[in-house]
Amino acid sequence: MQNNTFSTLFVGQNLIKLKEVDSTNNFLKELVSKSEPLPEGTVIMADNQFAGRGQQNSVWQTQVGKNISLSIYLKPSFLPLDKQFYLNMAVSLAISETLSYFITSGISIKWPNDMYYLDKKLGGVLIENALTGTIIKSSVIGIGLNINQTDFPEEITQRASSVFQILQKEFQLEVIMEKLFVFMEKYYLVLKSGKFESLKNRYLEKLYAINKLAYYKEDGRVFEGEIIGVEDEGRLIMKVGNDQKSFNFKQIEFTHTK
Ligand code: BTN
């Protein structure tokens, strides 16, 4: 185990720093399968991922050494399977509280777990759970946050941002990681103590475009709707005209605000 100065009980206390790896999620999953027992809270971070993965089999690419690319090992075996989405809420809240510590306004969570500053993406999360029966045996929480990146490829420059672009200031990655690990531990303990309603309320407070009319797209068809909540299993609840509908992840796409 490597020693660190993070003021946490377990998240980040065993930190493995890599220069380069395919994906920190892949590396951590491999480590979990080979070298049990791995301490809960172990973090793998990398300066460069040459095959970083995003949601829905997308590719996650960032400038080498500029951003936070890490994976955290958790063992939420206390969490009933039908409450899995609450882990996602806890992680999203921890990241949004971290970002809000540095960027005092404008941070939100775009359902289900994208991190936004106003209308631009600052980071994302890829959670991969391993189950034994109905128990979540291990959870690999992959987090990518744009910190010191100065510019983005042309095709995403309108949709992506970084802490540097917002504050015009470079940060040592460890300074932001310290807060991230503290808040991750805080929300993980809220989750562990079963405060589901409180987690959902806080998540909804932070949700991008909640209670606002906006345009969404489903199967190529654009419609006007208003996010009004999320189901326990994570489906997004929307008011569409006089109806209430719920949507699965990737079933709909946000297009623009009204
Ligand atoms: C997304 O918004 O699509 C999720 C992006 C998640 C990226 C992080 S970076 C660290 C970890 N390792 C990966 O390969 N992906 C996640």
mmCIF file of C-alpha atoms and ligand atoms in Angstrom:
data_model
loop_
_atom_site.group_PDB
_atom_site.id
_atom_site.type_symbol
_atom_site.label_atom_id
_atom_site.label_comp_id
_atom_site.label_asym_id
_atom_site.label_seq_id
_atom_site.Cartn_x
_atom_site.Cartn_y
_atom_site.Cartn_z
ATOM 1 C CA MET A 1 0.000 0.000 0.000
ATOM 2 C CA GLN A 2 1.287 3.485 -0.829
ATOM 3 C CA ASN A 3 1.059 6.245 1.759
ATOM 4 C CA ASN A 4 -0.880 9.391 1.056
ATOM 5 C CA THR A 5 -1.785 12.586 2.760
ATOM 6 C CA PHE A 6 -5.483 12.563 1.905
ATOM 7 C CA SER A 7 -7.621 13.368 4.935
ATOM 8 C CA THR A 8 -9.950 10.428 4.385
ATOM 9 C CA LEU A 9 -10.558 7.157 6.183
ATOM 10 C CA PHE A 10 -10.326 4.901 3.163
ATOM 11 C CA VAL A 11 -10.975 6.550 -0.219
ATOM 12 C CA GLY A 12 -7.566 7.274 -1.789
ATOM 13 C CA GLN A 13 -5.545 5.810 1.085
ATOM 14 C CA ASN A 14 -4.204 3.219 -1.333
ATOM 15 C CA LEU A 15 -3.391 5.222 -4.453
ATOM 16 C CA ILE A 16 -1.725 3.626 -7.459
ATOM 17 C CA LYS A 17 -0.419 6.168 -9.958
ATOM 18 C CA LEU A 18 0.265 5.023 -13.504
ATOM 19 C CA LYS A 19 1.958 6.915 -16.316
ATOM 20 C CA GLU A 20 -0.057 5.124 -18.955
ATOM 21 C CA VAL A 21 -2.735 2.437 -19.085
ATOM 22 C CA ASP A 22 -5.490 1.357 -21.486
ATOM 23 C CA SER A 23 -8.221 2.321 -19.016
ATOM 24 C CA THR A 24 -8.061 2.768 -15.232
ATOM 25 C CA ASN A 25 -11.391 0.908 -14.991
ATOM 26 C CA ASN A 26 -9.901 -2.093 -16.855
ATOM 27 C CA PHE A 27 -6.764 -2.024 -14.696
ATOM 28 C CA LEU A 28 -8.746 -1.885 -11.454
ATOM 29 C CA LYS A 29 -11.146 -4.670 -12.510
ATOM 30 C CA GLU A 30 -8.161 -6.867 -13.353
ATOM 31 C CA LEU A 31 -6.541 -6.060 -10.000
ATOM 32 C CA VAL A 32 -9.755 -6.894 -8.129
ATOM 33 C CA SER A 33 -10.027 -10.264 -9.870
ATOM 34 C CA LYS A 34 -6.363 -11.159 -9.271
ATOM 35 C CA SER A 35 -5.405 -9.777 -5.907
ATOM 36 C CA GLU A 36 -8.271 -10.019 -3.450
ATOM 37 C CA PRO A 37 -8.506 -8.687 -0.848
ATOM 38 C CA LEU A 38 -7.861 -5.250 -2.256
ATOM 39 C CA PRO A 39 -8.539 -2.485 0.284
ATOM 40 C CA GLU A 40 -11.857 -0.748 -0.280
ATOM 41 C CA GLY A 41 -11.236 2.813 -1.443
ATOM 42 C CA THR A 42 -8.200 1.862 -3.567
ATOM 43 C CA VAL A 43 -7.732 4.394 -6.379
ATOM 44 C CA ILE A 44 -6.026 3.881 -9.719
ATOM 45 C CA MET A 45 -5.111 7.074 -11.519
ATOM 46 C CA ALA A 46 -3.344 7.578 -14.823
ATOM 47 C CA ASP A 47 -1.649 10.452 -16.644
ATOM 48 C CA ASN A 48 -2.693 8.887 -19.918
ATOM 49 C CA GLN A 49 -5.338 6.361 -20.952
ATOM 50 C CA PHE A 50 -4.858 5.100 -24.493
ATOM 51 C CA ALA A 51 -8.230 3.325 -24.528
ATOM 52 C CA GLY A 52 -10.281 5.333 -22.026
ATOM 53 C CA ARG A 53 -13.916 4.289 -22.038
ATOM 54 C CA GLY A 54 -17.071 6.379 -21.723
ATOM 55 C CA GLN A 55 -20.767 5.580 -21.367
ATOM 56 C CA GLN A 56 -22.427 3.361 -24.001
ATOM 57 C CA ASN A 57 -19.144 2.061 -25.456
ATOM 58 C CA SER A 58 -17.961 5.560 -26.333
ATOM 59 C CA VAL A 59 -14.298 6.579 -26.269
ATOM 60 C CA TRP A 60 -13.007 8.912 -23.514
ATOM 61 C CA GLN A 61 -10.042 10.984 -24.650
ATOM 62 C CA THR A 62 -8.233 13.762 -22.804
ATOM 63 C CA GLN A 63 -4.948 15.698 -22.986
ATOM 64 C CA VAL A 64 -2.139 13.736 -21.316
ATOM 65 C CA GLY A 65 -1.416 14.763 -17.698
ATOM 66 C CA LYS A 66 -3.941 17.604 -17.708
ATOM 67 C CA ASN A 67 -7.044 15.989 -16.295
ATOM 68 C CA ILE A 68 -8.325 13.637 -13.622
ATOM 69 C CA SER A 69 -8.737 10.087 -14.920
ATOM 70 C CA LEU A 70 -9.201 7.657 -12.069
ATOM 71 C CA SER A 71 -11.124 4.671 -10.792
ATOM 72 C CA ILE A 72 -12.218 4.008 -7.213
ATOM 73 C CA TYR A 73 -12.845 0.551 -5.771
ATOM 74 C CA LEU A 74 -15.940 0.243 -3.558
ATOM 75 C CA LYS A 75 -17.739 -2.759 -2.106
ATOM 76 C CA PRO A 76 -21.377 -1.701 -1.662
ATOM 77 C CA SER A 77 -22.605 -5.195 -0.763
ATOM 78 C CA PHE A 78 -25.104 -3.519 1.627
ATOM 79 C CA LEU A 79 -26.988 -1.998 -1.316
ATOM 80 C CA PRO A 80 -30.102 -3.861 -2.537
ATOM 81 C CA LEU A 81 -29.969 -4.443 -6.288
ATOM 82 C CA ASP A 82 -33.097 -2.369 -6.907
ATOM 83 C CA LYS A 83 -31.327 0.565 -5.226
ATOM 84 C CA GLN A 84 -28.255 0.418 -7.482
ATOM 85 C CA PHE A 85 -29.013 3.796 -8.993
ATOM 86 C CA TYR A 86 -28.505 5.370 -5.563
ATOM 87 C CA LEU A 87 -24.796 4.586 -5.861
ATOM 88 C CA ASN A 88 -24.847 6.583 -9.062
ATOM 89 C CA MET A 89 -26.599 9.439 -7.231
ATOM 90 C CA ALA A 90 -24.078 9.374 -4.357
ATOM 91 C CA VAL A 91 -21.121 9.450 -6.775
ATOM 92 C CA SER A 92 -22.678 12.244 -8.862
ATOM 93 C CA LEU A 93 -23.341 14.317 -5.730
ATOM 94 C CA ALA A 94 -19.775 13.831 -4.492
ATOM 95 C CA ILE A 95 -18.363 15.037 -7.805
ATOM 96 C CA SER A 96 -20.761 17.954 -8.096
ATOM 97 C CA GLU A 97 -19.945 19.069 -4.531
ATOM 98 C CA THR A 98 -16.237 18.837 -5.374
ATOM 99 C CA LEU A 99 -16.626 20.966 -8.494
ATOM 100 C CA SER A 100 -18.867 23.438 -6.665
ATOM 101 C CA TYR A 101 -16.156 23.873 -4.015
ATOM 102 C CA PHE A 102 -13.921 25.390 -6.708
ATOM 103 C CA ILE A 103 -16.530 26.792 -9.108
ATOM 104 C CA THR A 104 -19.068 28.445 -6.860
ATOM 105 C CA SER A 105 -22.028 28.530 -9.243
ATOM 106 C CA GLY A 106 -23.243 26.884 -12.418
ATOM 107 C CA ILE A 107 -22.430 23.228 -11.634
ATOM 108 C CA SER A 108 -25.144 20.652 -12.252
ATOM 109 C CA ILE A 109 -25.617 16.935 -12.882
ATOM 110 C CA LYS A 110 -27.004 16.024 -16.265
ATOM 111 C CA TRP A 111 -28.987 12.826 -15.910
ATOM 112 C CA PRO A 112 -27.799 10.257 -15.236
ATOM 113 C CA ASN A 113 -24.261 11.299 -14.255
ATOM 114 C CA ASP A 114 -22.625 13.845 -16.529
ATOM 115 C CA MET A 115 -21.043 16.825 -14.819
ATOM 116 C CA TYR A 116 -21.988 20.153 -16.298
ATOM 117 C CA TYR A 117 -20.959 23.776 -16.016
ATOM 118 C CA LEU A 118 -23.839 25.793 -17.488
ATOM 119 C CA ASP A 119 -24.408 24.055 -20.855
ATOM 120 C CA LYS A 120 -21.008 22.395 -21.186
ATOM 121 C CA LYS A 121 -19.733 19.015 -20.036
ATOM 122 C CA LEU A 122 -16.926 19.062 -17.461
ATOM 123 C CA GLY A 123 -16.731 15.344 -16.795
ATOM 124 C CA GLY A 124 -18.369 11.957 -16.719
ATOM 125 C CA VAL A 125 -18.685 8.736 -14.761
ATOM 126 C CA LEU A 126 -18.522 5.095 -15.760
ATOM 127 C CA ILE A 127 -19.639 2.721 -12.992
ATOM 128 C CA GLU A 128 -19.063 -0.998 -13.506
ATOM 129 C CA ASN A 129 -20.547 -3.362 -10.921
ATOM 130 C CA ALA A 130 -19.754 -7.046 -10.435
ATOM 131 C CA LEU A 131 -22.573 -9.068 -8.882
ATOM 132 C CA THR A 132 -22.680 -12.337 -6.968
ATOM 133 C CA GLY A 133 -26.301 -13.377 -7.127
ATOM 134 C CA THR A 134 -28.142 -10.248 -6.093
ATOM 135 C CA ILE A 135 -25.235 -8.757 -4.130
ATOM 136 C CA ILE A 136 -22.993 -6.050 -5.574
ATOM 137 C CA LYS A 137 -19.637 -7.658 -4.835
ATOM 138 C CA SER A 138 -17.524 -4.864 -6.208
ATOM 139 C CA SER A 139 -17.981 -1.562 -7.895
ATOM 140 C CA VAL A 140 -15.450 0.234 -10.059
ATOM 141 C CA ILE A 141 -16.241 3.947 -10.167
ATOM 142 C CA GLY A 142 -14.471 5.505 -13.165
ATOM 143 C CA ILE A 143 -14.301 9.288 -13.092
ATOM 144 C CA GLY A 144 -13.016 11.611 -15.791
ATOM 145 C CA LEU A 145 -12.869 15.355 -15.052
ATOM 146 C CA ASN A 146 -11.545 18.076 -17.330
ATOM 147 C CA ILE A 147 -9.271 20.127 -15.105
ATOM 148 C CA ASN A 148 -6.337 21.828 -16.853
ATOM 149 C CA GLN A 149 -7.239 21.104 -20.462
ATOM 150 C CA THR A 150 -6.800 24.316 -22.442
ATOM 151 C CA ASP A 151 -8.702 23.418 -25.612
ATOM 152 C CA PHE A 152 -10.865 20.672 -27.048
ATOM 153 C CA PRO A 153 -11.152 19.048 -30.469
ATOM 154 C CA GLU A 154 -13.280 21.186 -32.796
ATOM 155 C CA GLU A 155 -16.204 18.761 -32.824
ATOM 156 C CA ILE A 156 -16.733 19.055 -29.047
ATOM 157 C CA THR A 157 -15.466 22.543 -28.297
ATOM 158 C CA GLN A 158 -19.034 23.931 -28.095
ATOM 159 C CA ARG A 159 -20.098 21.156 -25.695
ATOM 160 C CA ALA A 160 -17.064 20.635 -23.413
ATOM 161 C CA SER A 161 -15.272 22.741 -20.847
ATOM 162 C CA SER A 162 -12.578 22.467 -18.164
ATOM 163 C CA VAL A 163 -11.936 24.038 -14.771
ATOM 164 C CA PHE A 164 -9.064 25.958 -16.414
ATOM 165 C CA GLN A 165 -11.330 27.391 -19.099
ATOM 166 C CA ILE A 166 -13.817 28.514 -16.458
ATOM 167 C CA LEU A 167 -11.472 29.930 -13.798
ATOM 168 C CA GLN A 168 -8.419 30.777 -15.950
ATOM 169 C CA LYS A 169 -6.293 29.025 -13.356
ATOM 170 C CA GLU A 170 -4.342 25.763 -13.303
ATOM 171 C CA PHE A 171 -4.841 23.333 -10.427
ATOM 172 C CA GLN A 172 -2.657 20.588 -9.035
ATOM 173 C CA LEU A 173 -4.758 17.493 -9.689
ATOM 174 C CA GLU A 174 -4.143 16.235 -6.124
ATOM 175 C CA VAL A 175 -5.772 19.369 -4.669
ATOM 176 C CA ILE A 176 -9.034 18.561 -6.433
ATOM 177 C CA MET A 177 -8.668 14.830 -5.751
ATOM 178 C CA GLU A 178 -8.397 15.519 -2.017
ATOM 179 C CA LYS A 179 -11.848 17.156 -2.056
ATOM 180 C CA LEU A 180 -13.212 14.472 -4.368
ATOM 181 C CA PHE A 181 -12.154 11.684 -2.009
ATOM 182 C CA VAL A 182 -13.537 13.497 1.043
ATOM 183 C CA PHE A 183 -16.936 14.060 -0.626
ATOM 184 C CA MET A 184 -16.961 10.548 -2.082
ATOM 185 C CA GLU A 185 -16.537 9.137 1.395
ATOM 186 C CA LYS A 186 -19.198 11.485 2.780
ATOM 187 C CA TYR A 187 -21.850 10.451 0.240
ATOM 188 C CA TYR A 188 -20.861 6.783 0.361
ATOM 189 C CA LEU A 189 -21.507 6.832 4.101
ATOM 190 C CA VAL A 190 -24.886 8.544 3.536
ATOM 191 C CA LEU A 191 -25.671 5.707 1.104
ATOM 192 C CA LYS A 192 -24.473 3.082 3.563
ATOM 193 C CA SER A 193 -26.705 4.494 6.275
ATOM 194 C CA GLY A 194 -29.706 4.021 3.952
ATOM 195 C CA LYS A 195 -30.704 7.696 3.643
ATOM 196 C CA PHE A 196 -32.185 7.116 0.209
ATOM 197 C CA GLU A 197 -34.756 9.892 0.283
ATOM 198 C CA SER A 198 -32.179 12.477 1.275
ATOM 199 C CA LEU A 199 -29.861 11.338 -1.538
ATOM 200 C CA LYS A 200 -32.625 11.533 -4.111
ATOM 201 C CA ASN A 201 -33.745 14.986 -2.955
ATOM 202 C CA ARG A 202 -30.210 16.333 -3.144
ATOM 203 C CA TYR A 203 -29.670 14.712 -6.547
ATOM 204 C CA LEU A 204 -32.866 16.277 -7.900
ATOM 205 C CA GLU A 205 -31.822 19.695 -6.567
ATOM 206 C CA LYS A 206 -28.665 19.442 -8.666
ATOM 207 C CA LEU A 207 -30.258 18.010 -11.791
ATOM 208 C CA TYR A 208 -29.730 19.915 -15.025
ATOM 209 C CA ALA A 209 -32.948 21.327 -16.560
ATOM 210 C CA ILE A 210 -35.203 19.990 -13.800
ATOM 211 C CA ASN A 211 -38.643 21.657 -13.751
ATOM 212 C CA LYS A 212 -37.806 23.519 -16.964
ATOM 213 C CA LEU A 213 -39.388 23.079 -20.342
ATOM 214 C CA ALA A 214 -36.794 21.917 -22.840
ATOM 215 C CA TYR A 215 -36.550 20.019 -26.105
ATOM 216 C CA TYR A 216 -35.647 16.328 -26.234
ATOM 217 C CA LYS A 217 -35.282 13.807 -29.017
ATOM 218 C CA GLU A 218 -36.576 10.234 -29.095
ATOM 219 C CA ASP A 219 -36.095 8.080 -32.228
ATOM 220 C CA GLY A 220 -35.324 11.188 -34.286
ATOM 221 C CA ARG A 221 -38.513 12.962 -33.154
ATOM 222 C CA VAL A 222 -38.110 16.203 -31.171
ATOM 223 C CA PHE A 223 -40.590 16.898 -28.382
ATOM 224 C CA GLU A 224 -41.036 19.410 -25.597
ATOM 225 C CA GLY A 225 -40.884 18.060 -22.060
ATOM 226 C CA GLU A 226 -40.065 18.857 -18.473
ATOM 227 C CA ILE A 227 -37.957 16.686 -16.167
ATOM 228 C CA ILE A 228 -39.852 16.230 -12.907
ATOM 229 C CA GLY A 229 -37.981 13.383 -11.183
ATOM 230 C CA VAL A 230 -36.187 10.042 -11.364
ATOM 231 C CA GLU A 231 -37.453 6.586 -10.466
ATOM 232 C CA ASP A 232 -35.580 4.470 -7.903
ATOM 233 C CA GLU A 233 -34.204 2.354 -10.752
ATOM 234 C CA GLY A 234 -32.894 5.475 -12.475
ATOM 235 C CA ARG A 235 -35.470 6.062 -15.197
ATOM 236 C CA LEU A 236 -36.043 9.745 -15.918
ATOM 237 C CA ILE A 237 -39.578 10.987 -15.210
ATOM 238 C CA MET A 238 -40.863 13.696 -17.552
ATOM 239 C CA LYS A 239 -44.022 15.655 -18.078
ATOM 240 C CA VAL A 240 -44.821 15.633 -21.766
ATOM 241 C CA GLY A 241 -47.956 17.639 -22.525
ATOM 242 C CA ASN A 242 -50.544 16.306 -20.092
ATOM 243 C CA ASP A 243 -48.832 12.939 -19.746
ATOM 244 C CA GLN A 244 -46.186 11.645 -17.397
ATOM 245 C CA LYS A 245 -43.623 9.394 -19.071
ATOM 246 C CA SER A 246 -40.430 7.675 -17.975
ATOM 247 C CA PHE A 247 -37.355 7.068 -20.076
ATOM 248 C CA ASN A 248 -34.401 4.719 -19.990
ATOM 249 C CA PHE A 249 -30.830 5.841 -20.281
ATOM 250 C CA LYS A 250 -30.058 6.722 -23.913
ATOM 251 C CA GLN A 251 -33.706 6.381 -24.925
ATOM 252 C CA ILE A 252 -33.844 10.160 -25.142
ATOM 253 C CA GLU A 253 -31.385 12.882 -25.882
ATOM 254 C CA PHE A 254 -31.487 16.480 -24.677
ATOM 255 C CA THR A 255 -31.399 18.892 -27.609
ATOM 256 C CA HIS A 256 -31.800 22.444 -26.267
ATOM 257 C CA THR A 257 -33.510 24.612 -23.680
ATOM 258 C CA LYS A 258 -36.600 26.629 -24.523
HETATM 259 C C1 BTN B 1 -18.770 9.428 -19.957
HETATM 260 O O1 BTN B 1 -19.157 10.572 -19.711
HETATM 261 O O2 BTN B 1 -19.002 8.889 -21.043
HETATM 262 C C2 BTN B 1 -18.013 8.666 -18.887
HETATM 263 C C3 BTN B 1 -16.551 8.940 -18.940
HETATM 264 C C4 BTN B 1 -15.762 8.172 -17.889
HETATM 265 C C5 BTN B 1 -14.270 8.324 -18.088
HETATM 266 C C6 BTN B 1 -13.469 7.759 -16.959
HETATM 267 S S1 BTN B 1 -11.775 8.249 -17.013
HETATM 268 C C7 BTN B 1 -11.348 7.093 -15.790
HETATM 269 C C8 BTN B 1 -12.176 5.842 -16.052
HETATM 270 N N1 BTN B 1 -11.485 4.943 -16.967
HETATM 271 C C9 BTN B 1 -12.139 4.823 -18.124
HETATM 272 O O3 BTN B 1 -11.766 4.128 -19.089
HETATM 273 N N2 BTN B 1 -13.263 5.566 -18.102
HETATM 274 C C10 BTN B 1 -13.446 6.241 -16.840
#
